[in-house]
Coordinates of C-alpha atoms and ligand atoms in Angstrom, one line a residue:
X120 CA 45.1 -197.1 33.8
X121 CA 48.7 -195.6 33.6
X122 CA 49.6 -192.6 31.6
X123 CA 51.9 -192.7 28.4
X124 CA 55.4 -192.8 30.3
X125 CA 57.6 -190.2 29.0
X126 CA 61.5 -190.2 29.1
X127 CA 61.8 -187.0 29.9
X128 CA 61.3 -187.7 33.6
X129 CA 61.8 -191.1 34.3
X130 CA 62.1 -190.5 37.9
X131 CA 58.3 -190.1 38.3
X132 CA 55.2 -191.8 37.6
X133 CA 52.2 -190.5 36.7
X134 CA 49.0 -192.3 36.3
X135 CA 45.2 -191.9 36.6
X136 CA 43.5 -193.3 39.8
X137 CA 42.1 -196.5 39.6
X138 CA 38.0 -197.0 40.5
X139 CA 36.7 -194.1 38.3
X140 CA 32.6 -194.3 38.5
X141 CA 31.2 -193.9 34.8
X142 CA 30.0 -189.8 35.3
X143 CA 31.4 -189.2 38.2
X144 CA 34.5 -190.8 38.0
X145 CA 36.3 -190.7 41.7
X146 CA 34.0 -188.1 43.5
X147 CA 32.1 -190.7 45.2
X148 CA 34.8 -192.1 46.9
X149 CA 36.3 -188.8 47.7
X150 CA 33.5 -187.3 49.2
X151 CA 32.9 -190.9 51.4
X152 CA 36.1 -190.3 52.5
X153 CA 38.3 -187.1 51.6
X154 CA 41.3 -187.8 54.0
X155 CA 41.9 -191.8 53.6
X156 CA 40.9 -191.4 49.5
X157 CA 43.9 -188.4 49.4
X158 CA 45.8 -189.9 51.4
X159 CA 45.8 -193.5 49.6
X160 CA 46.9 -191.5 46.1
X161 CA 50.3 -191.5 47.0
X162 CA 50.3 -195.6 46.8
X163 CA 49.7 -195.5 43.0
X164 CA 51.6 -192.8 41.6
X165 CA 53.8 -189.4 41.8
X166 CA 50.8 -187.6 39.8
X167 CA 47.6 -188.8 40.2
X168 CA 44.8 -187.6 37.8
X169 CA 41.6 -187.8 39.4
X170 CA 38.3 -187.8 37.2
X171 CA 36.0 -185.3 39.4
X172 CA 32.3 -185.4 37.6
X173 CA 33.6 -183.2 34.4
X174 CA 36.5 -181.7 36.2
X175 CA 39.9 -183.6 35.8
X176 CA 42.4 -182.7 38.6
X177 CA 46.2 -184.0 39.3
X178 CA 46.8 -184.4 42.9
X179 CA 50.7 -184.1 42.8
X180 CA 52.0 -187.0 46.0
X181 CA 55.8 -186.6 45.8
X182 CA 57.7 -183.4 48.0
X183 CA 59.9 -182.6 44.8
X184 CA 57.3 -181.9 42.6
X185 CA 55.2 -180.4 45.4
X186 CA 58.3 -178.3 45.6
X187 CA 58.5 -177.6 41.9
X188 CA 54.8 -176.6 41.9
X189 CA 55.2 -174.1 44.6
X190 CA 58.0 -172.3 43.6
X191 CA 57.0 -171.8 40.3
X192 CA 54.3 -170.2 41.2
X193 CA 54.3 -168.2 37.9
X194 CA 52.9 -171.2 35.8
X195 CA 51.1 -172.7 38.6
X196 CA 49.0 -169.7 39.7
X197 CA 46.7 -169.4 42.5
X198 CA 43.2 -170.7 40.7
X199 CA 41.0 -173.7 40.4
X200 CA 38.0 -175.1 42.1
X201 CA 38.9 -174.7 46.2
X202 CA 40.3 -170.9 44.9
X203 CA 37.8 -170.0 43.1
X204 CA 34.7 -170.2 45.8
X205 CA 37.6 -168.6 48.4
X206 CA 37.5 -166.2 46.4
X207 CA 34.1 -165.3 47.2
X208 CA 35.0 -164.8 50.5
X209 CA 38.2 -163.2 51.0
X210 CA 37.9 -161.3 47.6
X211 CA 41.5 -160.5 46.0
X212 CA 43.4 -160.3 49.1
X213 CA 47.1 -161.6 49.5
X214 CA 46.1 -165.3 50.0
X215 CA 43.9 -165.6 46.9
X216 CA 45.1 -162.8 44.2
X217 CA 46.9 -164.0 41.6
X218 CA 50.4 -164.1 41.2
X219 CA 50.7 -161.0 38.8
X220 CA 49.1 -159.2 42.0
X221 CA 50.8 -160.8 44.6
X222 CA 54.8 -159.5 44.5
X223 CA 53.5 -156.2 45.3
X224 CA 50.7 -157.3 47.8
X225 CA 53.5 -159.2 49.7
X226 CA 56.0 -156.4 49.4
X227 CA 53.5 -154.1 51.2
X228 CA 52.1 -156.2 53.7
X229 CA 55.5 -158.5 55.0
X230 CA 56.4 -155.4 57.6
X231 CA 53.3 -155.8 59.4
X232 CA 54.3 -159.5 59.9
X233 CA 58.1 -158.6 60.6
X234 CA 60.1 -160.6 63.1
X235 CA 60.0 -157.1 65.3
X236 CA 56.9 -157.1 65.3
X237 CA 55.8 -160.4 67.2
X238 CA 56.8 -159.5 70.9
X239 CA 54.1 -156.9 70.8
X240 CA 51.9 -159.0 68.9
X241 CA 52.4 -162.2 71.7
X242 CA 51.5 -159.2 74.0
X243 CA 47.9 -158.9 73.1
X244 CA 47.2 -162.6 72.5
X245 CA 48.5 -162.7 76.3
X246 CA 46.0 -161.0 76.9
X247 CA 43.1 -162.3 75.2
X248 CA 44.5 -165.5 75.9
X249 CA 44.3 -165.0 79.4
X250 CA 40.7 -162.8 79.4
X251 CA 38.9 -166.0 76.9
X252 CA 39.8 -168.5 79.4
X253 CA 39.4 -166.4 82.8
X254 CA 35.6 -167.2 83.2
X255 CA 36.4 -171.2 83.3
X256 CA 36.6 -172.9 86.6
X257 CA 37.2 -176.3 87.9
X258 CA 34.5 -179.0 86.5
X259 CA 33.5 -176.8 83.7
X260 CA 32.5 -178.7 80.6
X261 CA 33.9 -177.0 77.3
X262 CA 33.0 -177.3 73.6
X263 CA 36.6 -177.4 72.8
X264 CA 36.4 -176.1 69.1
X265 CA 33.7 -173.2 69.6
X266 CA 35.9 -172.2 73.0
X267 CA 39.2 -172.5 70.7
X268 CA 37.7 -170.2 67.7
X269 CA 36.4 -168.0 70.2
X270 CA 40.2 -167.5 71.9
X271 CA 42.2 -167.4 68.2
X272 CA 39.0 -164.9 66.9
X273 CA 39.9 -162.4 69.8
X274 CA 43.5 -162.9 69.2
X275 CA 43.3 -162.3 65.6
X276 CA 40.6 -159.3 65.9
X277 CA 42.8 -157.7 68.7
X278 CA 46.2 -158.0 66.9
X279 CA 44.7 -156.3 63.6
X280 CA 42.3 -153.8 65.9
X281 CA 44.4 -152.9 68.8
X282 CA 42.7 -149.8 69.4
X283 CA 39.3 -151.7 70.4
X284 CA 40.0 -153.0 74.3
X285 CA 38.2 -156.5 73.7
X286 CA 38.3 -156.7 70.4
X287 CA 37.0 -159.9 70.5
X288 CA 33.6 -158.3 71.7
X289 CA 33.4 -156.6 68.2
X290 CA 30.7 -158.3 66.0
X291 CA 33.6 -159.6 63.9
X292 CA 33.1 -162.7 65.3
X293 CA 29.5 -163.8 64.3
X294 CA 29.8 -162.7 60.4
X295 CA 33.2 -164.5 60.7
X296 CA 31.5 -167.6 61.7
X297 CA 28.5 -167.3 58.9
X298 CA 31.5 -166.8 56.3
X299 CA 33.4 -169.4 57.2
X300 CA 30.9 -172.0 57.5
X301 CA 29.6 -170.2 53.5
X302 CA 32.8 -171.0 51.8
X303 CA 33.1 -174.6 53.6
X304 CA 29.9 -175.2 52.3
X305 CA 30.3 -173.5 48.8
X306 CA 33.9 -175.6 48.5
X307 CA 32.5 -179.0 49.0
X308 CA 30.1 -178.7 47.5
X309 CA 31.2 -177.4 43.8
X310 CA 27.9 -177.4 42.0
X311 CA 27.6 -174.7 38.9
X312 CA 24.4 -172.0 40.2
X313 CA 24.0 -173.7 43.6
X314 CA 25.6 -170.6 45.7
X315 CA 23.2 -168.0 44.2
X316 CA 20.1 -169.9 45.0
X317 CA 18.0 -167.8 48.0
X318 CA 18.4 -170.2 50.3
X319 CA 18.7 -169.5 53.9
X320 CA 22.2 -170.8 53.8
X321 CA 23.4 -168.3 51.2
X322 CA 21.3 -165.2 52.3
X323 CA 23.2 -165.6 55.6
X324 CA 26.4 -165.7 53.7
X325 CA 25.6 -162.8 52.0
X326 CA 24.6 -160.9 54.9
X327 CA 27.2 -161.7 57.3
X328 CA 29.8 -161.0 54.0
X329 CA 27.7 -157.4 54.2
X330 CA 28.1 -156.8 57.7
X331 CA 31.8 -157.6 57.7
X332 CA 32.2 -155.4 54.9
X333 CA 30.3 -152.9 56.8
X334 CA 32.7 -153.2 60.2
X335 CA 35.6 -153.2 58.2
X336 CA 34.7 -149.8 56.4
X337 CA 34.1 -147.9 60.0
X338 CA 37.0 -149.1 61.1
X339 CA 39.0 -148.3 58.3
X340 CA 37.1 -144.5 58.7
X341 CA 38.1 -144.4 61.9
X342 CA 41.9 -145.4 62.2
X343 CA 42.2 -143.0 59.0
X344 CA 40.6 -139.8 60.7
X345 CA 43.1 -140.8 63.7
X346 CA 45.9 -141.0 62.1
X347 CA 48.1 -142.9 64.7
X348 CA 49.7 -146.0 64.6
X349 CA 48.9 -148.6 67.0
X350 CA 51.3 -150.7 66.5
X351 CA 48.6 -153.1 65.3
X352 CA 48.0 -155.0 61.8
X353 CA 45.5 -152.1 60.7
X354 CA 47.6 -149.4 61.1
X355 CA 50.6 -151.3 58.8
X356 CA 48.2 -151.5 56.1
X357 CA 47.1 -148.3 56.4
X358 CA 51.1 -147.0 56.1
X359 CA 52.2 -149.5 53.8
X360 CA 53.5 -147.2 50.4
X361 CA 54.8 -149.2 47.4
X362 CA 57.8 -147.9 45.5
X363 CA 55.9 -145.8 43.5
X364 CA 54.5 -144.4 46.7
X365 CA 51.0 -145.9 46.4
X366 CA 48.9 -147.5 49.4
X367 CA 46.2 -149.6 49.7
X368 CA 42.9 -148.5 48.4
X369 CA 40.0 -148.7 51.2
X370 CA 38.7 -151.7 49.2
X371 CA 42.5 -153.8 49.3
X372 CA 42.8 -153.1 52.8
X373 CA 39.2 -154.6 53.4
X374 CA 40.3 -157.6 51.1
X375 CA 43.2 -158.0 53.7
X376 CA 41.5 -157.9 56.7
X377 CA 39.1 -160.4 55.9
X378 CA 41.9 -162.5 54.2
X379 CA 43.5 -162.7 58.1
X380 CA 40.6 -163.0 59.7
X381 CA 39.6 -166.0 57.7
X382 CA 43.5 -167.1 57.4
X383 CA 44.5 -166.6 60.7
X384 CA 41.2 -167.4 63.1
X385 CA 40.1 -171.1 62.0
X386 CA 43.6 -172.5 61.0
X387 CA 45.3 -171.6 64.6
X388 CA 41.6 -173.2 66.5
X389 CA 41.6 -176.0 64.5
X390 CA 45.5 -176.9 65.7
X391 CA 44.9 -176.5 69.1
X392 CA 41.6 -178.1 68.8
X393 CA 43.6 -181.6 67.5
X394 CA 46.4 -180.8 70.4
X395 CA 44.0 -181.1 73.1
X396 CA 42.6 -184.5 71.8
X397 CA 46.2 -185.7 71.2
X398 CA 47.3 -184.9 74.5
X399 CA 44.7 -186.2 76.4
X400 CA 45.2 -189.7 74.2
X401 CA 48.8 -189.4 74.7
X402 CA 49.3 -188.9 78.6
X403 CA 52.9 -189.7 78.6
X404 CA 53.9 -186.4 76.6
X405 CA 51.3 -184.8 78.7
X406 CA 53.1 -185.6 81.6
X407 CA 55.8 -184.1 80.3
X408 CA 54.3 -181.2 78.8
X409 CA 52.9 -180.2 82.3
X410 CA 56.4 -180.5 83.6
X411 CA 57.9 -178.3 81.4
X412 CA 55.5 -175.8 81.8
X413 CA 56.0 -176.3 86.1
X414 CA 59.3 -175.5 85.6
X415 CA 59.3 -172.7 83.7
X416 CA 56.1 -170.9 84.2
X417 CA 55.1 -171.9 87.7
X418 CA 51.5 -171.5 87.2
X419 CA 51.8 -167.6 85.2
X420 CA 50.5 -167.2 81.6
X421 CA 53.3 -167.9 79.1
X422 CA 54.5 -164.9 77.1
X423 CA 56.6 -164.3 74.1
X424 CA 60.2 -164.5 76.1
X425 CA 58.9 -167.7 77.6
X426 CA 58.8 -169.2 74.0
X427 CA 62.3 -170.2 73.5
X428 CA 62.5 -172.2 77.0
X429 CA 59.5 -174.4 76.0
X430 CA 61.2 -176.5 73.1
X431 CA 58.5 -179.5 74.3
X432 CA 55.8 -177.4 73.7
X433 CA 56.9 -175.9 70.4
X434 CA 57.1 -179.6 69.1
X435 CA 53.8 -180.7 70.3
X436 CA 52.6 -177.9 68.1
X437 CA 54.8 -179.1 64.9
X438 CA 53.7 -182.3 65.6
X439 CA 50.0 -181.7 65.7
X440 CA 50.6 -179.5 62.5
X441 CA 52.4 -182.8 61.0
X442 CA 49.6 -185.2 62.0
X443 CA 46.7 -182.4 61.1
X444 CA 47.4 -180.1 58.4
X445 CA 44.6 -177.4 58.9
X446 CA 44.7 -176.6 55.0
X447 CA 45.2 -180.1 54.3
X448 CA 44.4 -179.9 50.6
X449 CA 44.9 -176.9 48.0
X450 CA 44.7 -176.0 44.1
X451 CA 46.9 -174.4 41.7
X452 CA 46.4 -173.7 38.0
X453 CA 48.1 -173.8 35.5
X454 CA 48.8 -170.8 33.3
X455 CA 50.6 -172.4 30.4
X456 CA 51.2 -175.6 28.8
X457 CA 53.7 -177.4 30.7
X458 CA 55.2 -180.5 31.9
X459 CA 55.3 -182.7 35.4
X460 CA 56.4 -185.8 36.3
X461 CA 56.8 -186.4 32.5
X462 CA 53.0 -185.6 31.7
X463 CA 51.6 -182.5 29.9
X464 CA 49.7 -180.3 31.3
X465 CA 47.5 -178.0 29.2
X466 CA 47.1 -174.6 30.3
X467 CA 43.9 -174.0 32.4
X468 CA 44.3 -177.6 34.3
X469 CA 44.0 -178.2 38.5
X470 CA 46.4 -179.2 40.1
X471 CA 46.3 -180.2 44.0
X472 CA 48.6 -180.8 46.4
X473 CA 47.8 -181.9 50.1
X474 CA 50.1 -181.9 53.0
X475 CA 47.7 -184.0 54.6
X476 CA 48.7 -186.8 52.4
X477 CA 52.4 -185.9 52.0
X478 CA 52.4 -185.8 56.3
X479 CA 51.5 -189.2 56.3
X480 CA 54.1 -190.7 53.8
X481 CA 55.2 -193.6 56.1
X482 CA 58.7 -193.5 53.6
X483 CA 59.0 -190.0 55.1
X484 CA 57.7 -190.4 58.8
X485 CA 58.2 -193.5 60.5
X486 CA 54.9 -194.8 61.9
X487 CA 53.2 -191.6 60.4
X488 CA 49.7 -191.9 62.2
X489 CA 51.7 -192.1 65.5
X490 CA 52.0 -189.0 67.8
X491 CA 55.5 -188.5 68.2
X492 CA 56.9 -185.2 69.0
X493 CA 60.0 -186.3 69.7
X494 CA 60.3 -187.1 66.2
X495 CA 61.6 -183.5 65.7
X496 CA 64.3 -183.3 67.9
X497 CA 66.3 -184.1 65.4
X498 CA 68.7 -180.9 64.2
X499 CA 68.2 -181.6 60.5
X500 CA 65.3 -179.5 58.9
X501 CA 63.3 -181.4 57.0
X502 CA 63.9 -181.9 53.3
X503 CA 61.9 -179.7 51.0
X504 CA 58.0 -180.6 50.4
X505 CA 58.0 -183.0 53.0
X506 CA 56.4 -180.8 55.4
X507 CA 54.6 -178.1 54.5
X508 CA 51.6 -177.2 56.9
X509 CA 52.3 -173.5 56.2
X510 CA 52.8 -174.0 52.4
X511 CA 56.3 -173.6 50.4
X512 CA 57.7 -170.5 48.2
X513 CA 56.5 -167.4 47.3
X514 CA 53.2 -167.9 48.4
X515 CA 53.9 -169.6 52.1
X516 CA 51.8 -168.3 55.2
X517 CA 52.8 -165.1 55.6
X518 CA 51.1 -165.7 59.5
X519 CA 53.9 -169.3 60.3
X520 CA 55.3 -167.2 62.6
X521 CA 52.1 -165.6 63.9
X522 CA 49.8 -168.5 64.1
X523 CA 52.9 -171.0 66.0
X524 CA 53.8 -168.4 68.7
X525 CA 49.7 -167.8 69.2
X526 CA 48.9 -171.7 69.2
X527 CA 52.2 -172.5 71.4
X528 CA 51.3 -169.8 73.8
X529 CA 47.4 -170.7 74.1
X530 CA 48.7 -174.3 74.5
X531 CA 50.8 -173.4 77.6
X532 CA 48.5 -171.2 79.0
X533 CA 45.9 -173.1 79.5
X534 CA 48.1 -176.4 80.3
X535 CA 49.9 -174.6 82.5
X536 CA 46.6 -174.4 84.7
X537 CA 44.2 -176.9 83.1
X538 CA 44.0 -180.8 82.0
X539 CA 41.6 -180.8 79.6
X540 CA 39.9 -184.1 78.8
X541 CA 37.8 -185.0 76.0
X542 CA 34.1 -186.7 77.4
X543 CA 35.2 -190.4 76.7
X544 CA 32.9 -192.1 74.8
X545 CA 32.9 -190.7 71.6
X546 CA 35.6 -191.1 68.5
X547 CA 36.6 -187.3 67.3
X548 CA 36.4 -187.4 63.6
X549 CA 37.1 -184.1 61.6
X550 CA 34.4 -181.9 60.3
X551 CA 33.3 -182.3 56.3
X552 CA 34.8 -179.1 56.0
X553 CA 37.2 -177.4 53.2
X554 CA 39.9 -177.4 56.5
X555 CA 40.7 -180.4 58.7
X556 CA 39.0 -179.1 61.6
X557 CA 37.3 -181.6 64.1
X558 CA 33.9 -181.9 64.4
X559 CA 32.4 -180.2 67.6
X560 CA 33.3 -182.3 71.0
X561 CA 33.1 -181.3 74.6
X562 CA 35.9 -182.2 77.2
X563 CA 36.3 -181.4 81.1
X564 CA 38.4 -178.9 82.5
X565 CA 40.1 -180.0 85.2
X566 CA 42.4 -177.1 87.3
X567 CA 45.8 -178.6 88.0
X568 CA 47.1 -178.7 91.6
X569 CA 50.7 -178.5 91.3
Ligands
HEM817 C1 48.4 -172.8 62.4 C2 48.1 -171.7 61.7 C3 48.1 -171.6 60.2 C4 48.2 -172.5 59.2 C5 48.3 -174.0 59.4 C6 48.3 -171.8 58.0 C7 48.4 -172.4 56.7 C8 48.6 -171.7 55.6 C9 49.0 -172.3 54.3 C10 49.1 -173.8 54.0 C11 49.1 -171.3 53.4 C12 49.5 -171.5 51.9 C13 48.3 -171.7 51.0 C14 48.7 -172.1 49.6 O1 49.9 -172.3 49.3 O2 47.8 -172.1 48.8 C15 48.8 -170.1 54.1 C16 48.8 -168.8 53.4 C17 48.5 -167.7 54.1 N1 48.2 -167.5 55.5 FE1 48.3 -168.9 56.8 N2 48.2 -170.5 58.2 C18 48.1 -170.3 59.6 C19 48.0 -169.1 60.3 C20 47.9 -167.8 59.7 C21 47.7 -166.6 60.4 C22 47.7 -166.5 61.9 C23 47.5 -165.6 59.4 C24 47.3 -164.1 59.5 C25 47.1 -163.5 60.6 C26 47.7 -166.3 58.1 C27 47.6 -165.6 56.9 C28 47.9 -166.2 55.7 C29 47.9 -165.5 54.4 C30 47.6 -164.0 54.2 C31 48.3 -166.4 53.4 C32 48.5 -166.1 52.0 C33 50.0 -165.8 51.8 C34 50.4 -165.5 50.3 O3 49.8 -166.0 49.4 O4 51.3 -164.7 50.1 N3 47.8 -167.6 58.3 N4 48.5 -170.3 55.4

């Protein structure tokens, strides 16, 4: 059925998806299938409003009004179902506070993510980079997401705790685990009450949400009685002063951490998770990878200086970020009555946006399901909205920079040394998950004679 058209914005049409379900209107089909149903929306319209059991959402398809949505992030706040269980988890840090909150949260936490910052940051994830994958050898048979998470949760825990030697060895990483998997579950499954049931599943939540709490507040303890900096994400949030002067509280800081542990650990796996089955199903750009990396790292770890000379590995990376998305769909609400694409939108309605679906707009990206990265060696930046793994405006990934120099120096690393092959046999499919992460899959590691 298609929406009154309006004048005002003839350029755009919005309409409701066809096949609603009496009840439960589209959920059915998007729970069958949450990619292929998103990514179909585009087909039909410029809005789509989706009937979700009681909840009516508008998944907005086209990169202008994406664009719109994002930087008027004002009207379109932070908020809706997928927010609202995240919430649970990363409390009212910088990715989830609202947008009354967030100038000042940014303000106070954009130095610890400062362009001078990185080259000692790309220093650590050497290392951890280099001490996660030392104990494999020739033969071995990896589960390539689980060996992933592990490398990107030492990274992370070691870049916001520098003053632990193997921070990856802290217990950070089980509660992160038991949360993560908490607020998958909680997201996809949005059902009023279901969350505070005792059931196993959410007494494990709760406890590993303790413990984390818990780890966070002796750390915290412990960088404040020692009063240095160590040139590490901790001790930035622990300096940060507003104008007025003000810090963080002990509880914001605690907010943050957990908000880049959970922001930074999964979404940088999950990426070069999807690389390694792209590579090894592409073996012409692996080829090529591998000679790139001969050339200019001759077998050593890559670090931070290295980064500029490997232009083949940086766009495997964009590309794999193009073809999978890690936060492939998100939510906004809106704060007051307004307009899009010609429709009205009262005040308290969702409104989603993927880049999953806008990634795979074949009138933006020529054969879009095709692994290309040579598709960006082109010297025009791509037009606004139309690619957007780290988000747009104000609230963008304050970890882009982060999170591309950790995946691209992971990825050389360990291609510099290994060819890692997925065990044939089996299709990888993503994970029913909240983020487009695959499903678990083992692959051979095979050390490269060069
Ligand atoms: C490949 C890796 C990553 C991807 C694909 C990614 C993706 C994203 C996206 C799409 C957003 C915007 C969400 C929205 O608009 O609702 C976001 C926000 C955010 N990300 Fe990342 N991210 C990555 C790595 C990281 C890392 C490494 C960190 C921190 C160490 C991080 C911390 C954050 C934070 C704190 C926000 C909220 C920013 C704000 O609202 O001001 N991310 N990320």
């Amino acid at each position: 059925m298609t929406a009154p058209y309006t004048p005002t914005a003839p350029r755009y049409t919005a309409v409701t998806a066809p096949g609603a379900l009496p009840l439960l209107g589209h959920a059915p089909a998007f729970v069958r299938s949450p990619l292929t149903f998103t990514a179909g929306l585009a087909a039909h319209g410029d809005l789509v409003r989706l009937r979700l059991g009681p909840l009516d959402a508008y998944v907005v398809c086209h990169p202008e009004l994406v664009r719109k949505l994002l930087t008027e992030d004002r009207t379109f706040d932070k908020g809706g179902i997928i927010l609202d269980k995240a919430r649970e988890a990363f409390g009212d840090g910088l990715a989830t506070c609202p947008a009354s909150a967030h100038r000042r949260q940014r303000r106070l936490l954009q130095p610890a993510f400062h362009r001078d910052r990185l080259p000692g940051y790309a220093a650590m994830m050497a290392e951890e980079i280099a001490g996660t994958t030392a104990p494999w050898s020739d033969g071995d048979v990896i589960d390539v997401p689980a060996a992933m998470y592990r490398l990107t949760t030492a990274v992370t825990a070691r870049c916001l705790f520098a003053a632990h030697e193997r921070a990856g060895s802290l217990p950070v990483h089980a509660c992160m685990d038991e949360v993560t998997r908490g607020v998958a579950r909680r997201i996809m499954l949005p059902l009023p009450g279901v969350d505070r049931l005792p059931t196993p599943g959410n007494r494990r939540f709760r406890r590993a949400r303790q413990d984390l709490l818990e780890i966070t507040r002796r750390l915290i303890a412990e960088y404040r009685a020692a009063g240095t900096d160590r040139n590490d994400l901790l001790s930035t949030l622990l300096g940060a002063l507003d104008e007025d002067g003000r810090g963080l509280s002990d509880a914001e800081i605690h907010d943050q951490v957990v908000t880049f542990l959970l922001a930074g650990m999964e979404t940088t796996a999950a990426t070069l998770s999807w690389a390694w089955t792209l590579l090894a199903a592409n073996p012409s750009v692996r080829d090529r990878l591998h000679g790139e990396l001969d050339t200019v790292l001759d077998g050593r770890p890559a670090r931070h200086d290295d980064l500029p000379k490997l232009p083949l590995t940086a766009r495997i990376v964009q590309e794999t970020l193009r073809l999978y998305p890690v936060a492939w769909l998100l939510s906004r609400t809106v704060t007051t009555a307004t307009e899009l694409a010609g429709r009205s939108l009262p005040a308290g309605a969702t409104v989603l946006f993927s880049p999953y679906l806008l990634h795979r707009r074949a009138d933006l990206y020529p054969c879009p399901d095709r692994f290309d990265p040579d598709r960006w060696l082109t010297t025009t930046r791509p037009a606004p909205g139309t690619y957007i793994p780290f988000g747009l405006g104000a609230r963008r990934c304050i970890g882009d920079a982060f999170g591309t120099a950790e995946a691209c120096l992971a990825l050389a690393t360990i291609a510099s040394r290994w060819t890692v092959t997925p065990t044939p046999g089996r299709r990888i499919r993503p994970a029913r998950s909240s983020a487009l992460t695959p499903r678990p899959f083992t692959a051979t590691l095979a050390h490269r004679v060069r």
